[in-house]
XYZ file of C-alpha atoms in Angstrom:
717
model
C -33.586 8.725 8.923
C -33.071 4.932 9.644
C -36.393 5.022 11.811
C -38.644 6.570 9.036
C -36.908 3.766 6.562
C -37.769 0.953 8.681
C -41.662 2.466 8.966
C -41.829 2.790 5.325
C -40.201 -0.608 4.439
C -42.906 -1.906 7.118
C -45.742 0.021 5.770
C -45.198 -0.683 2.039
C -43.514 -4.079 2.372
C -45.502 -5.662 -0.348
C -44.536 -3.032 -2.866
C -40.873 -3.092 -1.665
C -40.676 -7.072 -2.073
C -42.576 -6.948 -5.373
C -40.021 -4.278 -6.566
C -37.170 -6.083 -5.375
C -37.968 -9.389 -7.226
C -38.455 -7.497 -10.288
C -35.057 -5.512 -9.785
C -33.253 -8.748 -9.003
C -34.288 -10.347 -12.132
C -33.471 -7.480 -13.905
C -29.827 -7.088 -12.394
C -29.592 -11.055 -12.861
C -30.248 -10.838 -16.632
C -28.035 -7.831 -17.115
C -25.223 -8.833 -14.707
C -24.966 -12.448 -16.081
C -23.241 -11.157 -19.091
C -20.964 -8.835 -17.182
C -17.408 -11.078 -17.672
C -17.876 -10.634 -21.524
C -17.958 -6.989 -21.324
C -15.340 -6.692 -18.676
C -11.536 -6.128 -19.601
C -8.342 -7.936 -19.157
C -5.505 -6.278 -17.589
C -1.870 -5.643 -18.299
C 1.059 -4.803 -16.270
C 1.829 -1.248 -17.594
C 1.962 1.708 -15.457
C 0.641 4.796 -17.241
C 3.193 7.608 -17.716
C 6.211 5.596 -16.844
C 9.259 5.286 -18.989
C 8.259 1.826 -20.250
C 5.199 2.958 -21.491
C 6.591 5.882 -23.585
C 9.213 3.181 -24.777
C 6.373 1.125 -25.908
C 4.569 4.074 -27.743
C 7.916 4.682 -29.668
C 8.275 0.888 -30.466
C 4.566 0.797 -31.784
C 4.637 4.299 -34.106
C 8.256 3.965 -35.197
C 9.072 0.567 -35.670
C 5.899 -1.209 -35.764
C 6.720 -3.626 -33.217
C 6.451 -4.371 -29.514
C 6.875 -6.794 -26.645
C 7.015 -10.479 -28.201
C 3.802 -11.617 -26.786
C 3.529 -14.727 -28.798
C 6.264 -17.587 -28.660
C 5.979 -20.699 -30.946
C 8.698 -23.191 -29.598
C 9.152 -25.291 -32.341
C 10.617 -28.912 -31.921
C 12.304 -30.813 -34.843
C 11.127 -34.211 -35.353
C 14.207 -35.442 -37.001
C 16.057 -33.781 -33.957
C 17.926 -30.895 -35.513
C 16.413 -27.506 -35.996
C 19.375 -26.687 -38.738
C 18.398 -29.295 -41.246
C 16.937 -28.309 -44.536
C 13.837 -30.391 -43.787
C 13.180 -28.492 -40.484
C 14.011 -25.157 -41.833
C 11.728 -25.534 -44.751
C 8.776 -26.550 -42.639
C 9.749 -23.654 -40.070
C 9.829 -20.752 -42.629
C 6.516 -21.906 -43.961
C 5.244 -21.522 -40.223
C 6.973 -18.204 -40.110
C 5.037 -16.994 -43.283
C 1.847 -18.265 -41.683
C 2.402 -16.250 -38.557
C 3.134 -13.187 -40.563
C -0.308 -13.180 -42.031
C -2.302 -13.722 -39.125
C -4.453 -10.951 -37.494
C -3.164 -8.499 -35.214
C 0.343 -9.774 -35.945
C 2.930 -6.745 -36.903
C 6.017 -8.258 -36.457
C 7.744 -11.635 -36.513
C 11.241 -12.713 -35.625
C 12.304 -16.185 -36.249
C 15.291 -18.458 -35.445
C 15.810 -19.416 -38.964
C 15.686 -15.704 -40.263
C 17.592 -13.907 -37.356
C 19.891 -16.783 -36.885
C 20.277 -15.634 -33.153
C 21.695 -18.263 -30.743
C 19.127 -16.650 -28.303
C 16.456 -18.388 -30.080
C 18.158 -21.788 -30.332
C 18.124 -24.393 -27.624
C 21.351 -25.440 -26.306
C 20.744 -29.100 -27.701
C 19.711 -27.934 -31.135
C 16.609 -29.691 -30.950
C 14.397 -26.503 -30.544
C 14.025 -23.072 -31.662
C 11.442 -20.050 -31.182
C 9.317 -17.983 -33.561
C 8.397 -14.565 -31.547
C 5.494 -12.640 -32.657
C 4.026 -9.289 -31.713
C 0.321 -8.621 -31.767
C -0.829 -5.184 -31.598
C -4.024 -4.408 -29.536
C -5.366 -4.213 -25.771
C -4.977 -7.111 -23.575
C -8.468 -7.994 -24.132
C -8.300 -7.892 -27.967
C -4.800 -9.839 -28.045
C -6.080 -12.441 -25.511
C -9.369 -13.097 -27.460
C -7.347 -13.587 -30.565
C -5.095 -16.072 -28.988
C -7.829 -18.202 -27.850
C -8.081 -18.909 -31.683
C -4.780 -18.532 -32.591
C -3.077 -20.922 -29.711
C -4.931 -24.009 -30.391
C -4.578 -23.243 -34.208
C -0.998 -23.033 -34.220
C -0.242 -25.821 -31.870
C 0.284 -28.667 -33.952
C 2.425 -31.806 -34.935
C 3.426 -32.196 -38.520
C 5.902 -34.740 -39.990
C 8.712 -32.183 -39.507
C 7.806 -30.188 -36.381
C 6.231 -30.110 -32.983
C 4.610 -26.789 -32.206
C 3.804 -25.651 -28.924
C 2.335 -21.847 -27.921
C 3.417 -19.856 -25.115
C 4.790 -16.455 -24.267
C 3.539 -13.688 -21.775
C 0.377 -12.845 -23.242
C -0.727 -16.477 -23.555
C 0.014 -17.261 -20.088
C -2.128 -14.134 -19.015
C -4.802 -15.475 -21.172
C -4.666 -18.900 -19.628
C -4.494 -17.022 -16.191
C -7.917 -15.197 -16.989
C -9.568 -18.301 -18.094
C -8.437 -20.223 -15.146
C -9.902 -17.395 -13.031
C -13.107 -17.378 -14.730
C -13.621 -21.332 -14.231
C -12.268 -20.714 -10.725
C -14.991 -18.199 -10.361
C -17.784 -20.412 -11.481
C -16.378 -23.233 -9.184
C -16.340 -20.932 -6.133
C -19.949 -19.579 -6.938
C -21.233 -23.349 -7.280
C -19.601 -24.371 -4.036
C -20.046 -21.123 -1.922
C -23.882 -20.488 -2.307
C -25.267 -23.773 -1.127
C -22.485 -24.055 1.646
C -23.217 -20.667 2.782
C -27.102 -21.605 2.678
C -26.707 -24.625 4.746
C -24.288 -23.066 7.347
C -27.138 -20.291 7.877
C -29.768 -22.881 8.490
C -27.608 -24.470 11.255
C -27.137 -20.941 12.953
C -30.338 -19.671 12.662
C -32.114 -22.863 13.231
C -34.768 -21.158 10.692
C -34.989 -21.893 6.921
C -36.775 -18.634 6.140
C -34.033 -16.390 7.971
C -31.352 -18.131 5.911
C -33.290 -17.931 2.671
C -33.617 -13.965 3.251
C -29.984 -13.919 4.225
C -28.826 -15.432 1.006
C -31.316 -13.475 -0.968
C -29.933 -10.004 0.457
C -26.339 -11.537 -0.497
C -27.537 -12.653 -4.121
C -29.262 -9.061 -4.425
C -25.434 -7.677 -3.605
C -23.676 -9.680 -6.124
C -26.050 -9.563 -8.948
C -26.373 -5.616 -8.364
C -22.333 -5.397 -8.276
C -22.090 -7.560 -11.427
C -24.897 -5.222 -13.232
C -22.981 -2.171 -11.899
C -19.649 -3.288 -13.156
C -20.924 -3.975 -16.481
C -22.764 -0.583 -16.663
C -19.373 1.139 -15.294
C -17.240 -0.507 -18.279
C -18.946 1.630 -20.726
C -17.397 4.533 -19.508
C -14.014 3.091 -18.070
C -11.811 -0.120 -17.842
C -12.839 -2.376 -15.499
C -11.156 -5.780 -14.840
C -12.766 -9.299 -15.059
C -11.206 -10.026 -11.498
C -13.565 -7.222 -10.192
C -16.311 -10.011 -10.647
C -14.444 -12.480 -8.376
C -14.489 -9.920 -5.478
C -18.291 -9.238 -5.817
C -18.841 -12.829 -5.415
C -17.202 -13.453 -2.367
C -17.741 -9.966 -0.803
C -21.362 -9.889 -1.890
C -22.262 -12.954 -0.279
C -20.296 -12.233 2.751
C -21.174 -8.828 3.691
C -24.839 -9.598 2.851
C -24.788 -12.439 5.696
C -22.999 -10.336 8.010
C -25.535 -7.387 7.830
C -28.511 -9.588 7.764
C -27.388 -11.542 10.768
C -27.196 -8.657 12.746
C -30.472 -7.000 11.513
C -32.326 -10.408 12.273
C -30.718 -10.977 15.475
C -31.581 -7.607 16.700
C -35.128 -8.041 15.470
C -35.395 -11.396 17.369
C -34.007 -9.401 20.675
C -36.590 -6.645 20.359
C -39.226 -9.654 20.023
C -37.915 -11.110 23.321
C -38.130 -7.681 24.909
C -41.752 -7.688 24.184
C -42.273 -5.233 21.118
C -44.715 -6.252 18.376
C -43.575 -7.501 15.239
C -43.621 -4.296 13.231
C -42.285 -2.161 16.087
C -39.400 -4.997 16.314
C -38.893 -4.406 12.626
C -38.443 -0.746 12.716
C -36.269 -0.810 15.975
C -33.846 -3.264 14.739
C -33.585 -1.298 11.493
C -32.758 2.010 13.449
C -30.297 0.382 15.704
C -28.686 -2.548 13.880
C -28.905 -0.528 10.556
C -26.883 2.189 12.183
C -24.083 -0.108 12.996
C -24.453 -1.697 9.353
C -24.067 1.758 7.778
C -20.890 2.555 9.816
C -19.622 -0.864 8.632
C -20.467 -0.492 5.483
C -18.906 2.950 5.157
C -15.521 1.365 6.663
C -15.278 -1.513 4.221
C -15.767 1.048 1.259
C -13.354 3.648 2.359
C -10.761 0.695 2.796
C -11.328 -0.489 -0.713
C -11.472 3.230 -2.245
C -7.723 3.434 -0.995
C -7.150 1.308 -4.174
C -7.993 4.316 -6.168
C -4.982 5.934 -5.589
C -3.046 3.135 -8.005
C -3.119 4.167 -11.534
C -3.711 0.408 -12.612
C -7.228 -0.322 -13.598
C -6.648 -4.041 -12.233
C -6.763 -2.548 -8.681
C -9.055 0.372 -9.286
C -11.828 -2.357 -10.487
C -11.749 -4.087 -6.992
C -12.409 -0.636 -5.497
C -15.382 -0.333 -7.961
C -16.649 -3.692 -7.181
C -16.088 -3.292 -3.561
C -18.016 0.127 -3.251
C -20.850 -1.343 -5.408
C -20.922 -4.546 -3.316
C -21.092 -2.330 0.158
C -23.920 0.078 -1.298
C -26.134 -2.916 -2.549
C -25.686 -4.884 0.454
C -26.510 -2.103 3.061
C -29.772 -1.074 0.927
C -30.533 -4.933 1.052
C -30.049 -4.944 4.794
C -31.765 -1.544 5.813
C -34.619 -1.567 3.183
C -35.631 -5.074 1.640
C -34.706 -7.324 4.860
C -37.011 -5.126 6.951
C -39.649 -5.275 4.324
C -39.365 -9.191 4.224
C -39.291 -9.392 8.269
C -42.562 -7.343 8.414
C -44.211 -9.891 6.434
C -42.633 -12.942 7.576
C -40.895 -12.048 10.668
C -42.847 -14.456 12.759
C -41.206 -17.361 10.753
C -37.570 -16.010 11.727
C -38.316 -15.689 15.346
C -36.290 -17.710 18.100
C -35.018 -16.873 21.404
C -32.033 -14.858 21.543
C -28.613 -16.015 23.123
C -28.375 -17.448 26.680
C -27.034 -15.677 29.506
C -23.584 -16.899 28.826
C -21.416 -18.976 26.279
C -17.924 -20.116 25.469
C -17.080 -16.433 24.032
C -18.505 -14.502 26.799
C -16.875 -16.929 29.557
C -13.571 -16.486 27.597
C -13.939 -12.478 27.458
C -14.751 -12.421 31.184
C -11.896 -14.966 32.157
C -9.435 -12.450 30.089
C -10.249 -9.481 31.777
C -9.955 -11.054 35.175
C -6.426 -11.712 34.037
C -5.671 -9.039 31.419
C -1.933 -8.978 31.576
C -1.865 -12.865 31.595
C -4.440 -13.311 28.789
C -3.098 -10.620 26.715
C 0.618 -11.588 26.873
C -0.420 -14.990 25.967
C -2.440 -14.216 22.839
C 0.123 -11.480 21.774
C 2.895 -13.882 21.766
C 1.119 -16.559 19.615
C 0.297 -13.635 17.402
C 3.529 -12.433 16.748
C 5.124 -15.633 16.416
C 2.480 -16.326 13.747
C 3.383 -12.869 12.105
C 7.159 -13.615 12.426
C 7.542 -14.807 8.610
C 6.669 -11.208 7.556
C 10.142 -10.222 8.289
C 11.322 -12.328 5.613
C 8.945 -10.795 2.947
C 10.333 -10.392 -0.606
C 8.563 -8.908 -3.531
C 8.925 -10.391 -6.765
C 7.249 -10.504 -10.387
C 4.743 -13.081 -11.587
C 5.719 -15.754 -13.929
C 4.433 -18.809 -15.760
C 4.209 -20.456 -12.236
C 0.924 -18.308 -11.373
C -0.810 -21.246 -13.388
C -1.228 -24.861 -12.448
C 1.356 -27.514 -13.694
C 0.491 -28.949 -16.717
C -1.078 -26.030 -18.350
C 0.267 -25.638 -21.766
C 1.720 -22.245 -21.719
C 3.494 -22.886 -18.265
C 5.082 -26.211 -19.685
C 6.275 -24.234 -22.991
C 7.887 -21.482 -20.647
C 9.268 -24.247 -18.408
C 10.942 -25.992 -21.604
C 12.338 -22.561 -22.687
C 13.767 -21.944 -19.261
C 15.387 -25.272 -19.054
C 16.901 -25.730 -22.640
C 17.316 -21.940 -23.643
C 20.157 -20.072 -22.144
C 18.683 -16.905 -22.690
C 14.925 -15.376 -22.532
C 14.306 -13.593 -25.683
C 10.418 -13.356 -24.763
C 11.671 -11.027 -21.972
C 13.805 -8.780 -24.084
C 14.337 -5.426 -22.804
C 14.027 -2.689 -25.584
C 16.040 0.289 -25.362
C 14.813 3.095 -27.863
C 16.857 6.093 -28.853
C 15.345 9.325 -29.239
C 17.841 10.355 -32.403
C 20.197 8.659 -34.897
C 23.216 7.526 -33.017
C 26.436 5.309 -33.302
C 25.590 2.448 -30.887
C 28.638 0.371 -31.396
C 30.272 1.223 -27.795
C 26.793 1.484 -26.105
C 25.721 -1.997 -27.410
C 29.339 -3.295 -26.178
C 28.966 -1.726 -22.623
C 25.428 -3.182 -22.449
C 26.581 -6.506 -23.450
C 28.938 -6.727 -20.683
C 26.199 -6.070 -17.671
C 25.710 -9.072 -15.528
C 22.416 -11.177 -16.663
C 22.935 -10.011 -20.323
C 23.069 -12.673 -22.978
C 23.365 -10.797 -26.089
C 22.668 -6.934 -27.398
C 21.115 -6.639 -30.851
C 21.987 -3.248 -32.279
C 21.959 -1.846 -35.970
C 25.683 -2.481 -36.090
C 25.658 -6.035 -35.302
C 24.917 -8.417 -32.169
C 27.133 -8.256 -29.145
C 28.169 -10.685 -26.276
C 30.440 -9.852 -23.502
C 31.533 -6.566 -25.264
C 32.208 -8.517 -28.629
C 30.506 -7.966 -31.996
C 29.395 -11.486 -32.887
C 27.327 -10.889 -36.010
C 27.744 -8.579 -38.759
C 25.733 -5.341 -39.263
C 22.441 -5.418 -41.425
C 19.851 -5.574 -38.474
C 17.445 -3.072 -40.639
C 14.497 -3.846 -38.452
C 16.341 -1.979 -35.581
C 16.100 1.230 -37.466
C 13.071 3.656 -37.862
C 12.309 5.520 -41.029
C 13.707 8.830 -39.320
C 16.712 7.119 -38.489
C 16.391 6.471 -34.749
C 17.435 3.283 -33.665
C 16.557 0.731 -31.122
C 18.652 -2.178 -29.457
C 17.058 -5.361 -27.914
C 19.053 -6.507 -24.711
C 18.116 -10.068 -24.338
C 18.729 -11.594 -20.545
C 19.680 -14.731 -19.432
C 17.350 -17.529 -17.712
C 19.211 -16.380 -14.400
C 18.354 -12.751 -14.773
C 14.672 -13.242 -15.140
C 14.539 -15.438 -12.127
C 16.533 -12.964 -10.141
C 15.954 -9.166 -9.409
C 14.273 -8.072 -12.441
C 14.357 -4.497 -11.263
C 17.674 -4.392 -10.504
C 18.590 -5.643 -13.757
C 16.303 -3.266 -15.584
C 18.181 -0.163 -13.515
C 21.338 -1.245 -14.615
C 20.342 -0.871 -18.127
C 18.716 2.605 -17.506
C 22.078 3.485 -15.699
C 24.269 2.825 -18.355
C 25.189 6.027 -20.306
C 23.549 5.944 -23.982
C 24.897 8.238 -27.058
C 21.405 9.674 -27.267
C 18.355 10.057 -24.767
C 17.052 6.673 -24.217
C 13.773 4.970 -23.356
C 14.086 1.648 -21.646
C 11.029 -0.607 -21.796
C 10.122 -4.487 -22.808
C 8.459 -6.627 -20.667
C 10.966 -6.502 -17.707
C 10.900 -2.502 -17.899
C 7.026 -2.718 -17.698
C 7.026 -5.033 -14.671
C 9.871 -2.883 -13.025
C 7.634 0.440 -13.654
C 4.862 -1.503 -12.067
C 6.316 -2.372 -9.053
C 7.901 0.945 -8.477
C 4.637 2.898 -9.070
C 2.694 0.468 -6.702
C 5.301 0.898 -3.837
C 5.533 4.451 -4.473
C 1.673 4.894 -3.921
C 1.601 2.225 -1.294
C 2.141 4.611 1.834
C -0.467 6.907 0.628
C -3.089 4.094 0.335
C -2.198 2.870 3.700
C -2.531 6.395 5.185
C -5.846 6.757 3.649
C -7.355 3.592 5.188
C -5.955 4.431 8.628
C -7.104 7.896 8.752
C -10.275 7.434 7.330
C -11.129 4.383 9.404
C -10.163 6.234 12.395
C -12.398 9.086 11.891
C -15.467 6.879 11.326
C -15.010 4.872 14.340
C -14.593 8.223 16.255
C -17.858 9.260 14.779
C -19.339 6.362 15.790
C -18.008 5.983 19.666
C -17.121 9.493 20.429
C -13.962 8.339 21.636
C -10.308 9.300 20.912
C -8.748 5.805 22.414
C -10.841 3.311 20.906
C -10.448 3.957 17.141
C -6.464 4.084 17.949
C -6.889 0.819 19.777
C -8.926 -0.577 16.890
C -6.197 0.257 14.498
C -3.580 -1.431 16.083
C -5.159 -4.538 16.756
C -6.413 -4.708 13.169
C -2.940 -4.122 12.009
C -1.806 -7.064 14.050
C -4.166 -9.491 12.630
C -3.130 -8.396 9.398
C 0.478 -9.190 10.136
C -0.652 -12.546 10.792
C -2.040 -12.655 7.402
C 1.029 -11.220 5.849
C 3.286 -13.592 7.988
C 1.096 -16.636 6.470
C 1.430 -15.340 3.163
C 5.232 -15.447 3.359
C 5.490 -18.656 5.113
C 2.947 -20.573 2.673
C 3.300 -18.926 -0.514
C 6.838 -17.385 -0.688
C 8.520 -20.239 1.357
C 6.481 -22.915 -0.123
C 5.170 -24.674 3.155
C 2.130 -26.464 2.313
C 2.403 -26.272 -1.355
C 1.895 -29.728 -2.262
C -1.178 -29.609 -0.170
C -2.644 -26.500 -1.606
C -1.427 -27.532 -5.071
C 0.948 -24.516 -6.321
C 4.591 -24.066 -7.041
C 6.416 -21.429 -4.705
C 8.591 -18.761 -6.373
C 10.478 -17.511 -3.445
C 8.841 -13.884 -3.488
C 5.558 -12.506 -3.607
C 3.904 -10.438 -6.485
C 3.549 -6.859 -4.630
C -0.243 -6.091 -6.056
C -1.952 -8.894 -4.311
C -0.650 -7.915 -0.754
C -1.685 -4.302 -1.489
C -5.344 -5.924 -2.408
C -5.544 -8.099 0.520
C -4.415 -5.250 3.007
C -7.317 -2.891 1.831
C -9.957 -5.892 1.510
C -8.686 -7.659 4.900
C -8.643 -4.251 6.788
C -11.910 -3.202 5.860
C -13.642 -6.466 6.813
C -11.778 -6.767 10.128
C -12.838 -3.313 10.960
C -16.337 -4.483 10.135
C -16.256 -6.651 13.070
C -14.786 -4.241 15.154
C -17.878 -1.816 14.309
C -20.286 -4.482 15.114
C -18.702 -5.170 18.497
C -17.908 -1.467 19.474
C -21.580 -0.409 18.715
C -23.041 -2.836 21.073
C -20.470 -2.181 23.834
C -20.771 1.558 23.133
C -24.629 0.812 23.607
C -24.490 -0.828 26.774
C -22.024 1.584 27.902
C -24.423 4.344 27.390
C -26.965 2.247 29.374
C -25.199 1.143 32.381
C -22.122 3.583 32.508
C -19.946 0.411 33.484
C -17.043 -0.472 31.259
C -16.359 -4.121 32.310
C -20.160 -4.588 32.387
C -20.718 -3.235 28.897
C -17.683 -5.222 27.509
C -18.995 -8.315 28.833
C -22.611 -7.815 27.637
C -21.342 -6.644 24.277
C -19.293 -9.750 23.531
C -22.293 -11.965 24.918
C -24.750 -10.504 22.459
C -22.232 -9.890 19.575
C -19.562 -12.446 19.693
C -21.480 -15.497 18.608
C -22.950 -13.878 15.739
C -19.571 -12.375 14.623
C -17.905 -15.885 14.738
C -20.697 -17.036 12.662
C -20.733 -14.476 10.237
C -16.784 -14.632 10.148
C -16.890 -18.305 9.555
C -19.143 -18.073 6.707
C -17.511 -14.980 5.081
C -13.886 -17.045 5.549
C -15.678 -20.184 3.979
C -16.562 -17.925 0.992
C -12.998 -16.695 0.643
C -11.814 -20.396 1.150
C -13.514 -21.124 -1.694
C -10.828 -19.947 -4.009
C -8.065 -22.077 -2.302
C -9.111 -24.797 -4.451
C -8.619 -22.719 -7.625
C -5.588 -22.778 -9.908
C -4.614 -19.178 -10.094
C -2.048 -18.836 -7.264
C -3.052 -14.988 -6.412
C -6.314 -15.948 -5.847
C -5.274 -18.506 -3.350
C -3.216 -15.983 -1.649
C -6.441 -13.678 -1.562
C -8.768 -16.620 -0.579
C -6.501 -18.274 2.292
C -4.736 -15.013 3.560
C -8.271 -12.949 3.889
C -10.071 -15.834 5.636
C -7.192 -16.688 8.193
C -7.327 -12.855 9.168
C -11.139 -12.940 9.269
C -11.101 -16.109 11.676
C -8.117 -14.741 13.629
C -9.695 -11.275 14.020
C -13.183 -12.630 14.923
C -11.593 -14.960 17.903
C -8.285 -13.854 19.431
C -8.549 -10.276 18.652
C -12.258 -9.334 19.296
C -12.694 -11.977 22.148
C -9.588 -11.712 24.018
C -7.387 -8.583 23.179
C -10.046 -6.183 22.913
C -11.747 -6.762 26.308
C -8.323 -6.923 27.666
C -7.403 -3.518 26.176
C -10.692 -2.096 27.341
C -10.547 -3.584 30.687
C -6.966 -2.007 31.231
C -7.964 1.491 29.678
C -10.810 1.813 31.910
C -12.538 5.258 31.754
C -9.998 6.487 29.178
C -11.729 4.300 26.520
C -14.413 7.069 26.533
C -12.458 10.191 26.703
C -12.526 12.889 23.950
C -12.061 16.553 23.972
C -15.225 18.082 24.585
C -15.419 20.240 21.325
C -15.058 16.939 19.460
C -17.656 14.951 21.534
C -20.175 16.867 19.730
C -19.058 15.534 16.447
C -20.278 11.815 17.539
C -22.985 10.562 15.657
C -25.677 9.775 18.037
C -28.225 6.714 17.890
C -31.619 7.893 16.622
C -34.380 7.935 19.152
C -37.309 5.812 17.797
C -40.352 7.669 17.913
C -42.765 6.914 20.655
C -45.573 5.823 17.913
C -43.071 3.791 16.410
C -42.313 1.939 19.724
C -45.972 1.403 20.484
C -46.426 0.085 16.905
C -48.885 2.686 15.872
C -48.483 3.172 11.985
C -51.554 4.669 10.855
């Protein structure tokens, strides 16, 4: 099929290229507005207890998580002065009239000590805005600057969870544009250095741009039918350029080899499409399957990365096996250059490693295990304002609250009882739990088992008589083990069926759901990639060995993640604030992305080694020749792809830094120490066992196409 596709691309190259230009312009025009049509994501896990609690809060009580916090500072130094109170009540009335606002709680109305700073200079106004995260954050984009003000009586700053999330999204969009502006010219310059031909570099970038714009357009179209996160666009940029470079490098280099072997231009294009294109297809399927594992999670934030990844792969593969051959059919003479020399650094390194396999393997393995060792200290935690750079307004507001308030009322745990009940004993028991500052109940406010305020909190009763309690945590509780805190609340016996939610409940359920589905996602990735590699190589051992080597390179990535982002090494250089833990969704995403890309290089190398083994029957010679032919390309592709990911290291959002640095490190380790030392060492030690498979299974191997004789002779009429 690929042979025929190559023939058609060459025969109708003009039509293919004109069509590609028109499609590219259309995709660019449509995809340019993708960010405006994509959605912003929250942390809720569909179907969980916290989501049901949120539904009850909205439907029965007309409220929800306080997602906007106004930090009010008295200009005269006292929030209880008559002058300050009058201005604060006017501000509260103004907030109550704002769009989407359904509930407002202010210190001057509630009199709650949780809403008053310990030194008496500051107090809080909390508001709940009802709507989707996209609607709320869009409204906050107008409201936050409007409410941030200085008057003769008050200084007002905006904060809260949704304001933090809004600024994270804005920062991510800025990082995206910065990365795009940096990555594209840098990749083009590196490609010119690698190819030594400007035309080849331009064609390669063209395939990458085709993948990026096509994916953005596809995400925008997909958003008409389902929720798609804005962060999917970030992955589209880096993967589109990276895979476009990877696939084009191998097709163009194979074309050069075929020309060096004596085939005419058109026959060389068809042969390169058939042979290198097969490897590209296998590679693309591997990356796509790895990212498809994200679909097992019920969070559209992670699912969106799967959508983006699959679209990128499909379009990049199409560009490499259709558009690129058409371009080579017309301008191939402008990309030609002698292929790699008979030897080189990577070739000599691999041969030296195979001469002393135990010594070389043990040395590299020791290095990798030491680099991976911080992984043993991995701690999962929940995101907070430190995701943003220092000085960001919502982060600064949260830091003041953490520093000057004993409680964290924006992170209140909401307990909804399913029927009318006397909550006095229950509220008193909840208030005694470690990490609880106070409990607001219909019968009063409780601290450490004692009622400190009289009854009269009508907002905690629904029209049908059902009630809710607001469990306000201490600052220490929110900087500690939040899921354990939520579990203590849920384990406390209630006088009626209870639903526990609020922001801490949502985050605990999010983490629990994520970790529960994680084994399934990992299993899908490992099994599917094993099957794909078996179909390509016809070997039982090679896919298993590839899996082990990939997991080894990923362990280095996670070791780096812990050492840098959890423990804080290099935080000053990289410009972030360590939290002492890792938010769990990012390692899951990184596993799927990095595993697919690592297997990408495994496919490129094994395909060439298998081709040489089929030709010579000598494993050691096949490994050496495969590395000689492929390792320089893999290294160049890995360097360029790593550079694309590293463009996010300069951004302001911590989890984009994690994704960029961690994935770039994995790619570089995988393309050097793993592929050039450990892979040849393990193949040297395994010998003939590398190629063994049961006879019945051997027939399942997808064999290389046999190019037709007229193609090889260049006869196209």
